[in-house]
Amino acid sequence: MHITICGGGNAAHTLVALLGHREDIHVRVFAPYGNEAEQWRLGTAHHGGILAHTPQGPVLGRPVRISPYPDDVIPGADIVILALPAFVHRVTLEAIIPYIRPQAWLGALPARNGFLWEVQDVFKHLGRKPDITVFGLQTLPWACRVRVFGQEVDVLGTKEIVDIAVWPSTHREGIVSTLSHLLGVPLVLVENFLALGLADVGQIIHPGIMYGLFHQWDGTPFIDPPLFYQGMDEPTAHLLDAMSNEILAIRGELEQRYPQRDWRAIRHIGEWIRRTYGRSIQDDSSLHRCFVTNTSYRGLTAPMKPVDGGFVPDFRARYLTEDVPYGLVVTRGIAEILGVPTPTIDKVILWAQGKMHKEYLRDGKLNGKDLQSTRAPQRYGEGALEMVVER
Ligand code: NAD
């Protein structure tokens, strides 16, 4: 089996080590960014591949080819995986789709919201029908950090379970079991990409807590970075609850419109945190207590930049720049199509767009000047929901 990994960062290092370790897989790497391909070539010569330090011990995986050119590494691939931040999905898809073979599987780890629309849109612009299978994982299965670029990566932990969507639905159970086996992570199939995106709690937690921590910030540097999750106050927990209830109202509308489809993967954040972190939560008597007493969050701080006199919030961090345009704004766009009001989500987007110097919402509608840089369904024309929800 030939698998091509697109990307050169933490996730790409991990995938190349874990997949390239297997005898039955030929791993290739598409790394067009800067001089990453060259750095990878020099780096992998050191150990003969990428060395992953995992809790179970070291794993060495050898890529058979590394290239900055898509025509070197995409043709003939059975599976192509984008292991990249969402803001480079589009440019990567435009580079690789001309070379991808019909019936190949193309996916993203993680997909974020609106991934399938973006893939379909690139096919459309290239005048090709989407003759492939698309998959998306809700999150990256590993917490991982590059130790030495092109040489070694630390795999700090593996998720117990990860949601996945597959389009079209033909043979999807077989695809999910193959991918589970290859990645070594139990994958749970959700109904479709709409459910996968709406169920992603990162879009609630990350922008919601950033709002809670910093919406009243007066510009004075913090002496130390505040705790992100465990530093949450009660009003912020209420804010997350309200955002989550608005997403459940979207689910309710989808259940009315598409009753034959299964929307149960879209859960309330309180249910999600108890289900995901049950044993790490010391006191689960309220949503607020679930966050502040969750030992898995111990010591994790807000994204900050050092300045004279302390630290200031980093509003360019992915908690806003990824979770807003490829998360919350997409959800807001789905709500707009369905006629579901989202006053709390709007409040958070309006605050975040100001901090990011962007404009998504204008006069209560998603028609701000920066909408084109998001994956809101409004970008993909009439019938965007029907493109994802198979009848
Ligand atoms: P990363 O920051 O390591 O990825 C950086 C890579 O992206 C670069 O090495 C380059 O290959 C590519 N890139 C960056 N800018 C580019 C540009 N302008 N043009 C082309 N390519 C460019 O990211 P990561 O840690 O590998 O994470 C990938 C995704 O997984 C992100 O969405 C991240 O939020 C998510 N995630 C990561 C972790 C983790 O532990 N690393 C955990 C959960 C989720």
Short mmCIF file of C-alpha atoms and ligand atoms in Angstrom, two decimals:
data_model
loop_
_atom_site.label_atom_id
_atom_site.label_comp_id
_atom_site.label_asym_id
_atom_site.label_seq_id
_atom_site.Cartn_x
_atom_site.Cartn_y
_atom_site.Cartn_z
CA MET A 1 0.00 0.00 0.00
CA HIS A 2 1.27 3.48 -0.89
CA ILE A 3 0.46 6.29 1.51
CA THR A 4 1.47 9.92 0.98
CA ILE A 5 1.64 12.26 3.96
CA CYS A 6 1.26 15.96 3.15
CA GLY A 7 3.02 18.25 5.61
CA GLY A 8 6.25 18.59 7.50
CA GLY A 9 5.23 19.40 11.08
CA ASN A 10 4.48 17.47 14.29
CA ALA A 11 1.65 15.38 12.85
CA ALA A 12 3.59 14.52 9.68
CA HIS A 13 6.63 13.36 11.67
CA THR A 14 4.40 11.12 13.80
CA LEU A 15 2.54 9.60 10.85
CA VAL A 16 5.73 8.89 8.91
CA ALA A 17 7.28 7.14 11.92
CA LEU A 18 4.20 5.05 12.76
CA LEU A 19 3.20 4.12 9.19
CA GLY A 20 6.69 3.89 7.71
CA HIS A 21 7.57 1.39 10.44
CA ARG A 22 5.27 -1.17 8.82
CA GLU A 23 6.67 -3.51 6.18
CA ASP A 24 3.48 -3.51 4.12
CA ILE A 25 3.34 0.27 3.65
CA HIS A 26 5.39 2.56 1.43
CA VAL A 27 5.24 6.06 2.86
CA ARG A 28 5.98 9.14 0.78
CA VAL A 29 6.08 12.74 1.98
CA PHE A 30 4.84 15.85 0.20
CA ALA A 31 6.60 18.79 1.88
CA PRO A 32 6.43 21.90 -0.33
CA TYR A 33 6.79 24.47 2.44
CA GLY A 34 10.10 26.41 2.54
CA ASN A 35 13.02 24.01 2.37
CA GLU A 36 11.32 21.36 4.53
CA ALA A 37 11.77 18.57 1.96
CA GLU A 38 15.53 19.12 1.94
CA GLN A 39 15.63 19.31 5.75
CA TRP A 40 13.66 16.06 5.94
CA ARG A 41 16.01 14.36 3.48
CA LEU A 42 19.08 15.38 5.47
CA GLY A 43 17.39 14.64 8.79
CA THR A 44 16.09 11.17 7.95
CA ALA A 45 19.57 10.13 6.80
CA HIS A 46 20.64 10.41 10.45
CA HIS A 47 18.61 7.50 11.89
CA GLY A 48 17.45 6.02 8.58
CA GLY A 49 13.96 7.46 9.06
CA ILE A 50 11.88 9.36 11.60
CA LEU A 51 12.29 8.14 15.16
CA ALA A 52 9.15 8.47 17.31
CA HIS A 53 9.53 8.32 21.07
CA THR A 54 6.23 6.82 22.22
CA PRO A 55 5.10 5.78 25.71
CA GLN A 56 5.43 2.17 24.47
CA GLY A 57 9.01 2.68 23.26
CA PRO A 58 10.85 3.94 20.16
CA VAL A 59 9.43 3.41 16.65
CA LEU A 60 11.46 4.09 13.50
CA GLY A 61 9.67 4.64 10.19
CA ARG A 62 11.39 5.18 6.87
CA PRO A 63 9.83 7.27 4.10
CA VAL A 64 10.62 5.90 0.64
CA ARG A 65 10.45 9.33 -0.99
CA ILE A 66 10.31 12.97 0.14
CA SER A 67 9.56 15.75 -2.32
CA PRO A 68 8.37 19.35 -2.57
CA TYR A 69 6.71 18.44 -5.90
CA PRO A 70 3.26 16.80 -5.97
CA ASP A 71 3.89 14.89 -9.22
CA ASP A 72 6.76 13.04 -7.46
CA VAL A 73 4.72 11.66 -4.58
CA ILE A 74 0.97 11.82 -5.27
CA PRO A 75 0.43 9.66 -8.39
CA GLY A 76 -0.27 6.04 -7.47
CA ALA A 77 -0.97 6.76 -3.80
CA ASP A 78 -3.78 4.62 -2.36
CA ILE A 79 -4.22 6.98 0.57
CA VAL A 80 -3.26 10.67 0.81
CA ILE A 81 -3.32 12.26 4.27
CA LEU A 82 -3.22 15.98 5.03
CA ALA A 83 -1.46 16.29 8.38
CA LEU A 84 -1.60 20.08 8.40
CA PRO A 85 -3.20 23.09 10.02
CA ALA A 86 -6.50 23.90 8.29
CA PHE A 87 -5.28 27.20 6.84
CA VAL A 88 -3.05 25.28 4.41
CA HIS A 89 -5.66 22.69 3.37
CA ARG A 90 -6.84 24.66 0.35
CA VAL A 91 -3.42 25.37 -1.15
CA THR A 92 -2.40 21.75 -0.56
CA LEU A 93 -5.58 20.37 -2.14
CA GLU A 94 -5.03 22.56 -5.21
CA ALA A 95 -1.52 21.18 -5.57
CA ILE A 96 -2.33 17.49 -5.12
CA ILE A 97 -5.78 16.89 -6.61
CA PRO A 98 -4.58 17.07 -10.24
CA TYR A 99 -2.33 14.06 -9.48
CA ILE A 100 -4.55 11.97 -7.25
CA ARG A 101 -5.76 8.75 -8.80
CA PRO A 102 -9.48 7.90 -9.07
CA GLN A 103 -10.75 5.80 -6.14
CA ALA A 104 -7.90 6.94 -3.87
CA TRP A 105 -8.76 7.87 -0.26
CA LEU A 106 -8.01 11.46 0.66
CA GLY A 107 -8.33 12.64 4.25
CA ALA A 108 -7.30 15.15 6.87
CA LEU A 109 -6.13 14.69 10.47
CA PRO A 110 -7.86 16.69 11.84
CA ALA A 111 -10.48 17.71 9.28
CA ARG A 112 -11.99 20.66 11.18
CA ASN A 113 -15.29 22.07 9.92
CA GLY A 114 -16.12 22.33 6.20
CA PHE A 115 -13.32 20.07 4.89
CA LEU A 116 -15.55 18.12 2.49
CA TRP A 117 -16.87 21.35 0.96
CA GLU A 118 -13.33 22.53 0.34
CA VAL A 119 -12.35 19.24 -1.36
CA GLN A 120 -15.47 19.27 -3.54
CA ASP A 121 -14.86 22.92 -4.43
CA VAL A 122 -11.28 22.27 -5.56
CA PHE A 123 -12.47 19.37 -7.76
CA LYS A 124 -15.11 21.66 -9.23
CA HIS A 125 -12.58 24.37 -10.02
CA LEU A 126 -10.35 21.83 -11.71
CA GLY A 127 -13.28 20.62 -13.82
CA ARG A 128 -13.03 17.09 -12.40
CA LYS A 129 -15.75 15.09 -10.71
CA PRO A 130 -14.85 14.03 -7.16
CA ASP A 131 -14.07 10.41 -8.04
CA ILE A 132 -12.34 9.63 -4.74
CA THR A 133 -13.27 8.81 -1.14
CA VAL A 134 -12.87 11.62 1.39
CA PHE A 135 -12.36 11.01 5.11
CA GLY A 136 -11.81 13.32 8.05
CA LEU A 137 -10.84 12.70 11.66
CA GLN A 138 -12.22 15.03 14.28
CA THR A 139 -8.88 15.42 15.97
CA LEU A 140 -5.30 14.34 15.62
CA PRO A 141 -5.06 10.99 17.43
CA TRP A 142 -1.77 11.97 19.10
CA ALA A 143 -0.38 14.78 21.21
CA CYS A 144 3.03 15.14 19.56
CA ARG A 145 5.92 17.55 19.25
CA VAL A 146 8.96 17.47 16.96
CA ARG A 147 12.11 16.92 18.99
CA VAL A 148 14.65 17.30 16.15
CA PHE A 149 13.27 18.45 12.80
CA GLY A 150 13.37 15.68 10.18
CA GLN A 151 14.72 13.22 12.75
CA GLU A 152 12.77 12.69 15.97
CA VAL A 153 9.31 13.32 17.40
CA ASP A 154 7.83 12.87 20.86
CA VAL A 155 4.45 11.16 20.90
CA LEU A 156 3.16 12.20 24.30
CA GLY A 157 -0.17 10.41 24.27
CA THR A 158 -2.77 8.72 22.08
CA LYS A 159 -6.52 9.42 22.19
CA GLU A 160 -8.64 6.48 23.29
CA ILE A 161 -11.18 7.02 20.55
CA VAL A 162 -11.54 9.43 17.60
CA ASP A 163 -14.59 10.27 15.48
CA ILE A 164 -14.34 9.96 11.70
CA ALA A 165 -16.59 10.85 8.75
CA VAL A 166 -16.38 9.27 5.29
CA TRP A 167 -17.86 10.46 2.00
CA PRO A 168 -19.45 8.95 0.02
CA SER A 169 -20.96 6.41 2.38
CA THR A 170 -20.36 3.38 0.13
CA HIS A 171 -18.05 0.84 1.83
CA ARG A 172 -17.46 3.28 4.68
CA GLU A 173 -17.38 0.62 7.40
CA GLY A 174 -14.53 -1.18 5.61
CA ILE A 175 -12.66 2.08 5.14
CA VAL A 176 -12.99 2.95 8.82
CA SER A 177 -11.75 -0.44 9.95
CA THR A 178 -8.74 -0.24 7.58
CA LEU A 179 -7.84 3.25 8.82
CA SER A 180 -8.30 2.23 12.49
CA HIS A 181 -5.91 -0.63 11.90
CA LEU A 182 -3.34 1.52 10.06
CA LEU A 183 -3.38 4.37 12.58
CA GLY A 184 -3.63 2.09 15.61
CA VAL A 185 -6.54 4.11 17.06
CA PRO A 186 -10.18 3.04 17.47
CA LEU A 187 -12.18 5.22 15.06
CA VAL A 188 -15.91 5.78 15.49
CA LEU A 189 -17.91 6.46 12.35
CA VAL A 190 -20.23 9.47 12.54
CA GLU A 191 -23.06 10.08 10.11
CA ASN A 192 -21.43 12.65 7.84
CA PHE A 193 -19.05 15.62 7.69
CA LEU A 194 -21.74 18.00 8.94
CA ALA A 195 -22.11 16.00 12.16
CA LEU A 196 -18.32 15.69 12.48
CA GLY A 197 -17.82 19.47 12.28
CA LEU A 198 -20.72 20.41 14.55
CA ALA A 199 -19.61 17.88 17.15
CA ASP A 200 -16.11 19.37 17.40
CA VAL A 201 -16.02 20.93 20.87
CA GLY A 202 -12.71 22.71 20.16
CA GLN A 203 -14.72 25.43 18.41
CA ILE A 204 -16.61 26.07 21.67
CA ILE A 205 -13.85 25.58 24.20
CA HIS A 206 -10.96 27.44 22.54
CA PRO A 207 -12.61 30.68 21.36
CA GLY A 208 -15.02 30.57 24.34
CA ILE A 209 -12.27 30.43 26.96
CA MET A 210 -10.17 33.03 25.09
CA TYR A 211 -13.21 35.32 25.28
CA GLY A 212 -13.72 34.53 28.96
CA LEU A 213 -10.09 35.18 29.87
CA PHE A 214 -9.46 38.28 27.77
CA HIS A 215 -12.63 40.13 26.75
CA GLN A 216 -12.13 42.61 29.60
CA TRP A 217 -8.35 42.75 29.33
CA ASP A 218 -7.09 46.35 29.50
CA GLY A 219 -3.69 45.83 27.88
CA THR A 220 -1.66 45.51 31.10
CA PRO A 221 0.81 42.61 30.79
CA PHE A 222 0.15 39.54 32.97
CA ILE A 223 2.99 38.64 35.31
CA ASP A 224 2.55 34.94 34.44
CA PRO A 225 0.48 33.27 31.70
CA PRO A 226 -2.96 32.43 33.20
CA LEU A 227 -4.10 28.83 33.34
CA PHE A 228 -6.27 28.18 30.29
CA TYR A 229 -8.75 25.47 31.33
CA GLN A 230 -8.32 25.44 35.08
CA GLY A 231 -8.30 29.25 35.22
CA MET A 232 -11.83 29.40 33.87
CA ASP A 233 -14.42 31.34 35.90
CA GLU A 234 -18.14 30.53 36.33
CA PRO A 235 -19.43 33.08 33.78
CA THR A 236 -17.15 31.47 31.15
CA ALA A 237 -18.61 28.04 31.95
CA HIS A 238 -22.08 29.57 31.41
CA LEU A 239 -20.88 31.01 28.11
CA LEU A 240 -19.64 27.58 26.93
CA ASP A 241 -22.94 26.04 28.03
CA ALA A 242 -24.90 28.64 26.02
CA MET A 243 -22.72 28.16 22.91
CA SER A 244 -23.18 24.41 23.19
CA ASN A 245 -26.96 24.77 23.56
CA GLU A 246 -27.05 26.82 20.36
CA ILE A 247 -25.25 24.00 18.54
CA LEU A 248 -27.79 21.55 20.00
CA ALA A 249 -30.53 23.77 18.55
CA ILE A 250 -28.84 23.34 15.15
CA ARG A 251 -28.88 19.59 15.76
CA GLY A 252 -32.61 19.82 16.56
CA GLU A 253 -33.26 21.56 13.26
CA LEU A 254 -31.21 18.96 11.36
CA GLU A 255 -33.22 16.20 13.05
CA GLN A 256 -36.41 17.85 11.76
CA ARG A 257 -35.09 18.28 8.21
CA TYR A 258 -33.22 15.00 7.88
CA PRO A 259 -34.94 12.61 10.32
CA GLN A 260 -33.49 9.53 8.61
CA ARG A 261 -29.95 10.62 9.46
CA ASP A 262 -28.23 10.11 12.82
CA TRP A 263 -27.16 13.36 14.55
CA ARG A 264 -26.41 11.93 17.99
CA ALA A 265 -22.64 12.54 17.70
CA ILE A 266 -23.43 16.24 18.33
CA ARG A 267 -23.40 16.34 22.12
CA HIS A 268 -23.67 18.93 24.84
CA ILE A 269 -20.25 19.99 26.11
CA GLY A 270 -21.11 18.75 29.62
CA GLU A 271 -21.80 15.27 28.27
CA TRP A 272 -18.66 15.44 26.13
CA ILE A 273 -16.30 16.36 28.99
CA ARG A 274 -17.67 13.70 31.35
CA ARG A 275 -17.49 11.08 28.58
CA THR A 276 -13.96 12.05 27.49
CA TYR A 277 -12.30 12.78 30.82
CA GLY A 278 -14.48 10.87 33.32
CA ARG A 279 -11.62 9.53 35.43
CA SER A 280 -9.59 12.77 35.37
CA ILE A 281 -12.43 14.90 36.78
CA GLN A 282 -12.34 15.24 40.57
CA ASP A 283 -15.73 16.96 40.93
CA ASP A 284 -18.32 16.73 38.14
CA SER A 285 -21.11 18.60 39.95
CA SER A 286 -21.14 21.41 37.34
CA LEU A 287 -19.59 22.23 33.98
CA HIS A 288 -17.33 24.76 35.70
CA ARG A 289 -16.10 22.16 38.21
CA CYS A 290 -15.55 19.62 35.40
CA PHE A 291 -13.03 21.99 33.83
CA VAL A 292 -11.25 23.33 36.87
CA THR A 293 -10.91 19.95 38.61
CA ASN A 294 -9.86 18.04 35.46
CA THR A 295 -6.33 16.78 36.13
CA SER A 296 -5.68 16.26 32.39
CA TYR A 297 -5.75 20.06 32.07
CA ARG A 298 -3.38 20.66 34.97
CA GLY A 299 -0.79 23.36 34.28
CA LEU A 300 -1.91 24.15 30.71
CA THR A 301 -1.69 27.88 30.14
CA ALA A 302 -3.27 30.35 27.72
CA PRO A 303 -1.34 31.22 24.53
CA MET A 304 0.74 34.30 25.46
CA LYS A 305 3.63 36.29 24.08
CA PRO A 306 6.44 37.60 26.30
CA VAL A 307 6.76 41.41 26.44
CA ASP A 308 8.52 43.89 28.71
CA GLY A 309 6.89 43.48 32.10
CA GLY A 310 5.30 40.06 31.54
CA PHE A 311 3.02 38.39 29.00
CA VAL A 312 0.19 39.47 26.69
CA PRO A 313 -2.41 37.25 24.98
CA ASP A 314 -1.40 35.85 21.59
CA PHE A 315 -4.48 36.48 19.47
CA ARG A 316 -2.76 34.85 16.47
CA ALA A 317 -2.74 31.49 18.24
CA ARG A 318 -4.66 28.59 16.69
CA TYR A 319 -7.28 28.79 19.44
CA LEU A 320 -8.60 31.74 17.43
CA THR A 321 -7.03 31.57 13.96
CA GLU A 322 -8.00 27.92 13.41
CA ASP A 323 -11.03 27.40 15.63
CA VAL A 324 -12.86 30.52 14.43
CA PRO A 325 -12.62 30.49 10.57
CA TYR A 326 -12.52 26.66 10.29
CA GLY A 327 -14.81 25.98 13.24
CA LEU A 328 -17.20 28.45 14.81
CA VAL A 329 -17.81 30.55 11.68
CA VAL A 330 -18.72 27.40 9.73
CA THR A 331 -21.15 26.39 12.45
CA ARG A 332 -22.58 29.93 12.42
CA GLY A 333 -23.06 29.63 8.65
CA ILE A 334 -24.92 26.33 9.02
CA ALA A 335 -27.16 27.96 11.66
CA GLU A 336 -27.87 30.85 9.27
CA ILE A 337 -29.00 28.46 6.52
CA LEU A 338 -31.22 26.59 8.99
CA GLY A 339 -32.63 29.78 10.55
CA VAL A 340 -31.34 28.97 14.04
CA PRO A 341 -30.42 32.07 16.12
CA THR A 342 -26.97 31.97 17.75
CA PRO A 343 -26.61 35.11 19.90
CA THR A 344 -23.86 33.74 22.15
CA ILE A 345 -21.77 32.33 19.30
CA ASP A 346 -22.19 35.70 17.53
CA LYS A 347 -20.91 37.52 20.61
CA VAL A 348 -17.76 35.36 20.66
CA ILE A 349 -17.16 35.65 16.89
CA LEU A 350 -17.58 39.44 17.00
CA TRP A 351 -15.04 39.73 19.80
CA ALA A 352 -12.60 37.26 18.15
CA GLN A 353 -12.77 38.85 14.70
CA GLY A 354 -11.82 42.19 16.24
CA LYS A 355 -8.78 40.63 17.89
CA MET A 356 -7.78 38.91 14.63
CA HIS A 357 -8.42 42.05 12.52
CA LYS A 358 -10.91 40.12 10.40
CA GLU A 359 -14.53 40.62 9.50
CA TYR A 360 -16.77 37.57 9.22
CA LEU A 361 -20.04 38.83 10.74
CA ARG A 362 -21.46 42.14 9.60
CA ASP A 363 -24.86 43.50 10.65
CA GLY A 364 -25.84 40.12 12.10
CA LYS A 365 -25.08 38.17 8.90
CA LEU A 366 -22.12 36.21 7.62
CA ASN A 367 -21.20 38.61 4.87
CA GLY A 368 -18.07 40.26 6.22
CA LYS A 369 -15.16 40.99 3.91
CA ASP A 370 -13.10 38.03 5.15
CA LEU A 371 -15.74 35.35 4.65
CA GLN A 372 -13.80 33.98 1.65
CA SER A 373 -10.97 32.94 3.96
CA THR A 374 -13.32 30.69 6.01
CA ARG A 375 -15.10 27.44 5.19
CA ALA A 376 -18.58 28.75 5.91
CA PRO A 377 -21.17 27.03 3.67
CA GLN A 378 -22.13 30.43 2.22
CA ARG A 379 -18.87 30.23 0.23
CA TYR A 380 -19.94 27.10 -1.63
CA GLY A 381 -23.27 28.23 -3.03
CA GLU A 382 -26.85 26.98 -2.77
CA GLY A 383 -27.37 23.42 -1.64
CA ALA A 384 -24.18 23.19 0.43
CA LEU A 385 -25.94 21.16 3.13
CA GLU A 386 -27.37 18.71 0.61
CA MET A 387 -23.86 18.18 -0.81
CA VAL A 388 -22.91 16.65 2.54
CA VAL A 389 -26.12 15.03 3.78
CA GLU A 390 -26.84 11.97 1.65
CA ARG A 391 -30.51 11.19 1.41
P1 NAD B 1 2.45 22.12 12.87
O1 NAD B 1 2.42 23.50 13.40
O2 NAD B 1 3.58 21.25 13.29
O3 NAD B 1 2.41 22.20 11.28
C1 NAD B 1 3.28 23.02 10.68
C2 NAD B 1 3.50 22.52 9.25
O4 NAD B 1 2.45 23.03 8.43
C3 NAD B 1 4.78 23.05 8.70
O5 NAD B 1 5.87 22.24 9.08
C4 NAD B 1 4.48 23.00 7.22
O6 NAD B 1 4.68 21.68 6.72
C5 NAD B 1 2.99 23.30 7.16
N1 NAD B 1 2.80 24.74 6.87
C6 NAD B 1 2.76 25.74 7.76
N2 NAD B 1 2.58 26.92 7.13
C7 NAD B 1 2.48 26.63 5.82
C8 NAD B 1 2.27 27.39 4.66
N3 NAD B 1 2.11 28.72 4.72
N4 NAD B 1 2.20 26.76 3.47
C9 NAD B 1 2.35 25.42 3.39
N5 NAD B 1 2.56 24.62 4.47
C10 NAD B 1 2.63 25.22 5.65
O7 NAD B 1 1.06 21.46 13.15
P2 NAD B 1 0.78 20.04 13.81
O8 NAD B 1 1.13 20.10 15.26
O9 NAD B 1 1.37 18.98 12.95
O10 NAD B 1 -0.80 20.01 13.75
C11 NAD B 1 -1.53 19.71 12.58
C12 NAD B 1 -2.98 19.89 12.94
O11 NAD B 1 -3.30 19.02 14.04
C13 NAD B 1 -3.38 21.30 13.41
O12 NAD B 1 -4.68 21.53 12.97
C14 NAD B 1 -3.34 21.18 14.91
O13 NAD B 1 -4.17 22.16 15.53
C15 NAD B 1 -3.87 19.80 15.10
N6 NAD B 1 -3.49 19.17 16.38
C16 NAD B 1 -2.19 19.00 16.71
C17 NAD B 1 -1.86 18.38 17.90
C18 NAD B 1 -0.44 18.12 18.30
O14 NAD B 1 -0.21 17.57 19.38
N7 NAD B 1 0.55 18.45 17.49
C19 NAD B 1 -2.88 17.93 18.77
C20 NAD B 1 -4.22 18.10 18.39
C21 NAD B 1 -4.51 18.72 17.19
#
